Tab-separated table of C-alpha atoms in Angstrom:
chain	number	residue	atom	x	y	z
M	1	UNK	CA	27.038	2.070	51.037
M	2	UNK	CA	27.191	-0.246	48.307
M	3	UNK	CA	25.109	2.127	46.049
M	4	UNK	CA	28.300	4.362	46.044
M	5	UNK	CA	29.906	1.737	43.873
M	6	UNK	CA	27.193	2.119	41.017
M	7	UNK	CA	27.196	5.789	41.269
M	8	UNK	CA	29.564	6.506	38.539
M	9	UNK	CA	27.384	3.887	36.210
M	10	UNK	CA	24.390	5.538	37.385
M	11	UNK	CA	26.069	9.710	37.070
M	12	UNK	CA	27.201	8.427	33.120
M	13	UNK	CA	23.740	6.500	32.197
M	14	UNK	CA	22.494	9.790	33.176
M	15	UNK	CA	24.693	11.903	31.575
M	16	UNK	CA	25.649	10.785	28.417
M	17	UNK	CA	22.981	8.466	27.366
M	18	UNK	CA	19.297	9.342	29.429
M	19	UNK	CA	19.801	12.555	29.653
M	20	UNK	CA	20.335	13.146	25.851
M	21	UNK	CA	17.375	11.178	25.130
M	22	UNK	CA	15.691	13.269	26.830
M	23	UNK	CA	17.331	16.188	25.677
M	24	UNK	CA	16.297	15.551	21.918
M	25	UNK	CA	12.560	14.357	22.923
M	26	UNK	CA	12.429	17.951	24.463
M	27	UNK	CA	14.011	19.251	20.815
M	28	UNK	CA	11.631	17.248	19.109
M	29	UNK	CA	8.970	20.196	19.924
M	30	UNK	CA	11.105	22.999	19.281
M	31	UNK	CA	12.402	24.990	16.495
M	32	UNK	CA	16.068	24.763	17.431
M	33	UNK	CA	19.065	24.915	16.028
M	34	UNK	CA	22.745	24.763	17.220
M	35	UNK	CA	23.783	28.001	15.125
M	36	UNK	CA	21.301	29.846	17.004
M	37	UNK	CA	20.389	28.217	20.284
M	38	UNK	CA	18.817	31.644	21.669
M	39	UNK	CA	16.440	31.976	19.476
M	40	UNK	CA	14.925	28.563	20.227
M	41	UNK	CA	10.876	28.093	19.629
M	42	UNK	CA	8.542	26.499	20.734
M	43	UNK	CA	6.378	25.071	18.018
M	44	UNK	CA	4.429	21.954	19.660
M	45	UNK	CA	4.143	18.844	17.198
M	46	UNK	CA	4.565	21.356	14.147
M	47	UNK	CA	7.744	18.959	13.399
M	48	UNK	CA	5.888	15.755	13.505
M	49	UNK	CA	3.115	17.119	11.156
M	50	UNK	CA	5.991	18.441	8.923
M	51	UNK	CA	7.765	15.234	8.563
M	52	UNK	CA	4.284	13.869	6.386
M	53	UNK	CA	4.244	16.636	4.386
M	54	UNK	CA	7.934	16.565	3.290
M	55	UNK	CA	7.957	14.401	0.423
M	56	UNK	CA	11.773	13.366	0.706
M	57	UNK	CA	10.938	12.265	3.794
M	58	UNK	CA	8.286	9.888	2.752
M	59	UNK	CA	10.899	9.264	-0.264
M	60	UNK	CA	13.498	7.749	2.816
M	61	UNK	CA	10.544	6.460	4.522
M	62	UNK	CA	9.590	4.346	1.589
M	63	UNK	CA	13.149	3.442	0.851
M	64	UNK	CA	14.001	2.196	4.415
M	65	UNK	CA	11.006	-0.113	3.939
M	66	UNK	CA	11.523	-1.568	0.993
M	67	UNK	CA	15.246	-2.440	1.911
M	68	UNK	CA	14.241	-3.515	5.073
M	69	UNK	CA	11.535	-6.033	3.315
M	70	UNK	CA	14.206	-6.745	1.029
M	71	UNK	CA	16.756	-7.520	3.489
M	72	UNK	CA	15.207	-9.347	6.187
M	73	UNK	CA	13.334	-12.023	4.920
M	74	UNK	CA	17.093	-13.054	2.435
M	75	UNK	CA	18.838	-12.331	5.524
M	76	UNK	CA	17.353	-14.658	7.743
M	77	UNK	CA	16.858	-17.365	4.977
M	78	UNK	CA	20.115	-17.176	4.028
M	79	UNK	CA	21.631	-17.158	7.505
M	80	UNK	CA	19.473	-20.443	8.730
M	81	UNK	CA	20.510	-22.418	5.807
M	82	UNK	CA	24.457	-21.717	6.531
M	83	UNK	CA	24.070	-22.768	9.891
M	84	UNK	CA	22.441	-25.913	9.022
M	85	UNK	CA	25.251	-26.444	6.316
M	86	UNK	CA	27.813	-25.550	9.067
M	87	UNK	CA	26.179	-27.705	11.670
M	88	UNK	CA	26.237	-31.173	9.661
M	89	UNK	CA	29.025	-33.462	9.012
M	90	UNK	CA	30.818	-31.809	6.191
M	91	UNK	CA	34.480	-31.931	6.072
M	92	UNK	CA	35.976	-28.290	6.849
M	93	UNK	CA	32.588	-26.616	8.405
M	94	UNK	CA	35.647	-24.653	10.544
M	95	UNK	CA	36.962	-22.868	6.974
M	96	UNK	CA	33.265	-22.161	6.162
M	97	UNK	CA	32.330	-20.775	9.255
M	98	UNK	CA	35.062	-18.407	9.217
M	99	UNK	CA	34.707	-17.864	5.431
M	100	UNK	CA	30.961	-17.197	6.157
M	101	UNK	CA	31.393	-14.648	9.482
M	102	UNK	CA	34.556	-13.181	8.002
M	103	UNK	CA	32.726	-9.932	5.923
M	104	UNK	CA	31.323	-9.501	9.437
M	105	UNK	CA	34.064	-8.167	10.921
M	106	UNK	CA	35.018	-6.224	8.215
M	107	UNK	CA	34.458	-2.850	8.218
M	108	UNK	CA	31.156	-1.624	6.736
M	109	UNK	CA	32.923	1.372	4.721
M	110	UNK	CA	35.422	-0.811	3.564
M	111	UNK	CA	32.759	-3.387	2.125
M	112	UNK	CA	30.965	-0.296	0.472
M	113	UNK	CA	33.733	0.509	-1.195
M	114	UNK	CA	35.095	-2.740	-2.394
M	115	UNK	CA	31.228	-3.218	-3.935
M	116	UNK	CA	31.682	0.303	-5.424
M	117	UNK	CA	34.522	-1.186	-7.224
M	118	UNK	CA	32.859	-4.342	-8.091
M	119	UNK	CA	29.419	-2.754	-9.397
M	120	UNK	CA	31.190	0.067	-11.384
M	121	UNK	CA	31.016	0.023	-15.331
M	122	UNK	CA	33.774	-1.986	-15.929
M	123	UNK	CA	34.283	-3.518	-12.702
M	124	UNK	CA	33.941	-7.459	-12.332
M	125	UNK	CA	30.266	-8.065	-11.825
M	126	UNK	CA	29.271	-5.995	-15.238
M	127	UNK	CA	32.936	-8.581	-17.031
M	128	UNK	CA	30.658	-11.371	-15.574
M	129	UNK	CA	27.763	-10.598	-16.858
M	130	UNK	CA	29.171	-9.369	-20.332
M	131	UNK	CA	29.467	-13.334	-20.509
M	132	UNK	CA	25.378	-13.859	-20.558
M	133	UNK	CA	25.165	-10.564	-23.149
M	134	UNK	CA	24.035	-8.773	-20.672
M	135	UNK	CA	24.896	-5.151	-20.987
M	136	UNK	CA	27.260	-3.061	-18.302
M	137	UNK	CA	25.892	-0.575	-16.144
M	138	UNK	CA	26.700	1.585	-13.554
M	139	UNK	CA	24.980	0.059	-10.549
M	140	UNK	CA	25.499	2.503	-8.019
M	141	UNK	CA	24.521	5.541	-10.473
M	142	UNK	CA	21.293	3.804	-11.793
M	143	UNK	CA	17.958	4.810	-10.032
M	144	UNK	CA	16.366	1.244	-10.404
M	145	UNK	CA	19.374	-1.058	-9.042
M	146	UNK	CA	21.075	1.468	-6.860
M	147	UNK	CA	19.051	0.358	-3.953
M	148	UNK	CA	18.825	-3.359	-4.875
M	149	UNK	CA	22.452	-3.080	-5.387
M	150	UNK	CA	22.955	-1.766	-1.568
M	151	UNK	CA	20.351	-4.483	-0.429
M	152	UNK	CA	22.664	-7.380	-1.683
M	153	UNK	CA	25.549	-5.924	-0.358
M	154	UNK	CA	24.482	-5.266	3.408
M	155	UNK	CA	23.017	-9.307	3.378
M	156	UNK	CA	26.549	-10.253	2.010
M	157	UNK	CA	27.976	-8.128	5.114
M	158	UNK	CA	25.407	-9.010	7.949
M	159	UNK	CA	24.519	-12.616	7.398
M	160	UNK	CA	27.470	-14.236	9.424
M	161	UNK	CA	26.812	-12.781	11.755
M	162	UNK	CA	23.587	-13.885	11.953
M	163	UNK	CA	24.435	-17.521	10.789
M	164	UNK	CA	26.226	-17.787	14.036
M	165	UNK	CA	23.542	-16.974	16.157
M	166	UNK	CA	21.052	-19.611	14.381
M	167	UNK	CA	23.859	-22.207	15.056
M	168	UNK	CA	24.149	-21.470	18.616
M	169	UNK	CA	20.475	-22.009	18.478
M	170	UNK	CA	20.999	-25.487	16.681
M	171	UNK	CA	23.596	-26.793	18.946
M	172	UNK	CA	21.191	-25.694	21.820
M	173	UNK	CA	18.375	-28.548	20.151
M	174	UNK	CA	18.442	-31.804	22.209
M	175	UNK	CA	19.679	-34.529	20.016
M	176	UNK	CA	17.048	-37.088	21.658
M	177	UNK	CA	14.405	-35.214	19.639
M	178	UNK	CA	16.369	-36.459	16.501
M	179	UNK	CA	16.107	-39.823	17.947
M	180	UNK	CA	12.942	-39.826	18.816
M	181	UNK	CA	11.773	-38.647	15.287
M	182	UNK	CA	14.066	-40.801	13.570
M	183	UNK	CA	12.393	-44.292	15.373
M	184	UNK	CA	8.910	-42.854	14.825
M	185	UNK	CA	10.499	-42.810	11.162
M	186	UNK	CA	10.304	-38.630	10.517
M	187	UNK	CA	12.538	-37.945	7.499
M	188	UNK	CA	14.986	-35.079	7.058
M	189	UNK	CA	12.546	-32.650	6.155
M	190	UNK	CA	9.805	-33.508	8.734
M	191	UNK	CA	12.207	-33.543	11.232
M	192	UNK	CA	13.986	-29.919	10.463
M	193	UNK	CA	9.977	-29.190	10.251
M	194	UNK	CA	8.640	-30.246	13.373
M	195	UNK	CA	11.647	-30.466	15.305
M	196	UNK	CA	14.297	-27.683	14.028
M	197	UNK	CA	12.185	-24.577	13.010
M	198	UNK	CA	9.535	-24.828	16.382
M	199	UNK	CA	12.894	-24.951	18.697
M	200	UNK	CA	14.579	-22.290	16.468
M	201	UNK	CA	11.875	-19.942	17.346
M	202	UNK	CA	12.999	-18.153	19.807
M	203	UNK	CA	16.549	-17.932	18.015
M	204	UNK	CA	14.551	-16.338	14.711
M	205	UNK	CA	12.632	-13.670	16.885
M	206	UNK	CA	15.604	-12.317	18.255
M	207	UNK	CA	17.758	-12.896	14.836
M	208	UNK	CA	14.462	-10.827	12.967
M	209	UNK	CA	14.280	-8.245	16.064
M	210	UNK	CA	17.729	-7.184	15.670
M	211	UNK	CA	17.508	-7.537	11.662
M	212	UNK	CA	14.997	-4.585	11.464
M	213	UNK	CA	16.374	-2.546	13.749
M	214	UNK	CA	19.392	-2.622	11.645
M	215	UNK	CA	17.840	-2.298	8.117
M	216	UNK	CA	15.625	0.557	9.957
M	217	UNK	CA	18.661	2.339	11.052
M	218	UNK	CA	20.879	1.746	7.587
M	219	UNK	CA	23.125	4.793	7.350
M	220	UNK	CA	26.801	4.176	6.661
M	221	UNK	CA	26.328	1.620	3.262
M	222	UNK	CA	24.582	4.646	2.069
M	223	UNK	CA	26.372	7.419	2.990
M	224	UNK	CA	29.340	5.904	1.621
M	225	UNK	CA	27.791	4.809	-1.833
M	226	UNK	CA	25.856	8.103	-2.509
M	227	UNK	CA	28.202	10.586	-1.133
M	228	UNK	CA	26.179	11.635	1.693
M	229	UNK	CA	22.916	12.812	-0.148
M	230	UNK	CA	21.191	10.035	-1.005
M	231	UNK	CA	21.827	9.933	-4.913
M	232	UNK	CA	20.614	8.958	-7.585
M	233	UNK	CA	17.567	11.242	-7.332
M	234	UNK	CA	16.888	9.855	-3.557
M	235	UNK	CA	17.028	6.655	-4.658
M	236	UNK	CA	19.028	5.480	-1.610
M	237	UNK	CA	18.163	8.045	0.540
M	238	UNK	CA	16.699	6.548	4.134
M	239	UNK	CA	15.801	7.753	7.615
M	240	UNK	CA	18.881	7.506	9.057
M	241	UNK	CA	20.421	9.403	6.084
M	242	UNK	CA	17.698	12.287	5.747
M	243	UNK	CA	17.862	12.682	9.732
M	244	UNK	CA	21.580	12.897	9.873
M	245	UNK	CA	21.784	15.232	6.730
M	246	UNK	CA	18.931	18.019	8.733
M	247	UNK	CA	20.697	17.406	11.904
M	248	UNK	CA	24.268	18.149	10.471
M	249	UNK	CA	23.989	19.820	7.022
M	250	UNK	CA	20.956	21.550	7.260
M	251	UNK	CA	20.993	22.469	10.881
M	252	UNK	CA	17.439	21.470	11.698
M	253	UNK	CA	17.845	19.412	15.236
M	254	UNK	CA	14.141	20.115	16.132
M	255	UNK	CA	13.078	18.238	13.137
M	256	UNK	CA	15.221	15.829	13.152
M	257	UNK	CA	15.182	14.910	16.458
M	258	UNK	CA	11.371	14.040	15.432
M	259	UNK	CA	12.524	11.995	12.641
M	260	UNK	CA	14.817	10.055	15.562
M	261	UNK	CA	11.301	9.534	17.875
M	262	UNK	CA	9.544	8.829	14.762
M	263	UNK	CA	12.013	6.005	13.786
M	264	UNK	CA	12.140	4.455	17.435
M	265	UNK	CA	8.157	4.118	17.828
M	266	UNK	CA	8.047	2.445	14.206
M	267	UNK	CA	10.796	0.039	15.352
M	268	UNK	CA	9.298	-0.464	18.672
M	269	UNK	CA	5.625	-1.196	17.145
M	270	UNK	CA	7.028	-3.868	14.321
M	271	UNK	CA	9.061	-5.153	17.433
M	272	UNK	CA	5.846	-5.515	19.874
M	273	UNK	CA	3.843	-7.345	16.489
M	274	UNK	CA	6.832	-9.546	15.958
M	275	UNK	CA	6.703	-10.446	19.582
M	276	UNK	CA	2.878	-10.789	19.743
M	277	UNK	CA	3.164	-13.089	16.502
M	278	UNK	CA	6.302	-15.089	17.466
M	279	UNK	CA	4.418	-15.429	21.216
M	280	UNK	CA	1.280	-16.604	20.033
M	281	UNK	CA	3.265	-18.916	17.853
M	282	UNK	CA	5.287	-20.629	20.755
M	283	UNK	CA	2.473	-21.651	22.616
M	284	UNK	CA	0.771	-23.182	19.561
């Protein structure tokens, strides 16, 4: 009887999330498209083998990586070294941890376009750095700092939310360790060494987990700041972006359904490294 009460869970699991899963795995093998479901093929893993040999593909391929190198490692950095600021004895940590998790909850279009305005030719960043002689530029429109651009704006975005995490993780850290160290006479830095970073460690696999799914999965930042296609020259054109544009412009859902499976085993192979390393790590 009391299965009956998880029945509706179970019927909308089912219906609107496993069952499209395994909807687009089966579309990942065909040569389908929406405008003409009828004439449906099947083509085997002609889509997979496509996807190497389409070089804006590999383009958004080697985009997605780079930001996601970029990203992460500043990301995480950045976020550990709020939450230690937050976590001390500084007067008003409360303003700076709202200050700090407050372009969190703002909305990710608005953000783009506020940096659109800031990066533009005579916006304020290019009147800053008229100051140092350095000369204006389109950011957005330049092939070389388009993407860099994008990369300092999503760990501007993201990293609240993030520091809040780590200091969840730091409020979690006995404080007889601190004593402990302190009597054996460990300084600051051996003690955030030895003490801080080993307990955090579990904290900074989930925090990098989640990191590179989301760098791996960047779509609406570029969307936004390229208009939907990627621009300049492909320059910020990733996976997400390419899959969404031969899903819903082009038409292509076989092949980019492919692109989606592609994407998830990539994620889920850095995420089964990251846990091998990060395992292997905690029982050191």
């Amino acid at each position: 009887m009391g299965y009956l009460f998880t029945l509706p869970v179970i019927v909308s699991l089912a219906v609107f999330l496993i069952g499209p899963i395994f909807y687009a795995f089966f579309l990942s093998f065909q040569s389908f498209t929406f405008l003409n479901p009828e004439g449906a093929e099947f083509v085997g893993l002609d889509n997979y083998i496509q996807m190497f040999q389409d070089e804006r593909f590999r383009r958004a391929l080697l985009n997605t990586s780079i930001y996601s190198l970029g990203v992460v490692p500043v990301q995480v950095s950045i976020a550990l070294m709020l939450a230690l600021i937050v976590n001390s004895k500084i007067k008003g940590k409360t303003f700076f941890r709202v200050a700090y998790f407050l372009p969190t909850v703002t909305s990710t279009v608005a953000v783009s376009v506020m940096f659109l305005f800031l990066f533009k030719k005579d916006g304020l960043v290019n009147h800053f750095l008229a100051l140092f002689g350095i000369p204006a530029r389109s950011w957005f429109d330049d092939v070389t700092f388009a993407l860099p651009s994008i990369m300092m704006m999503a760990v501007w975005s993201t990293v609240g939310q993030f520091m809040v995490i780590y200091l969840a993780g730091l409020q979690d850290i006995p404080d007889d360790l601190y004593e402990a160290a302190q009597i054996d006479g460990a300084n600051r830095w051996q003690q955030f060494w030895h003490i801080t970073l080993p307990m955090l460690k579990p904290t900074t696999f989930f925090i990098v987990v989640m990191s590179i799914i989301g760098t791996f999965q960047v779509f609406d930042q570029m969307y936004v700041i390229s208009g939907g296609d990627g621009g300049p020259l492909d320059a910020t054109l990733t996976v997400v972006l390419y899959l969404y544009n031969k899903a819903f412009k082009d038409f292509e859902m076989g092949y980019a359904s492919a692109i989606a499976f592609f994407l998830f085993f990539v994620i889920l192979i850095l995420t089964l490294i990251q846990r091998k390393f990060f395992g292997e790590e905690m029982r050191m």
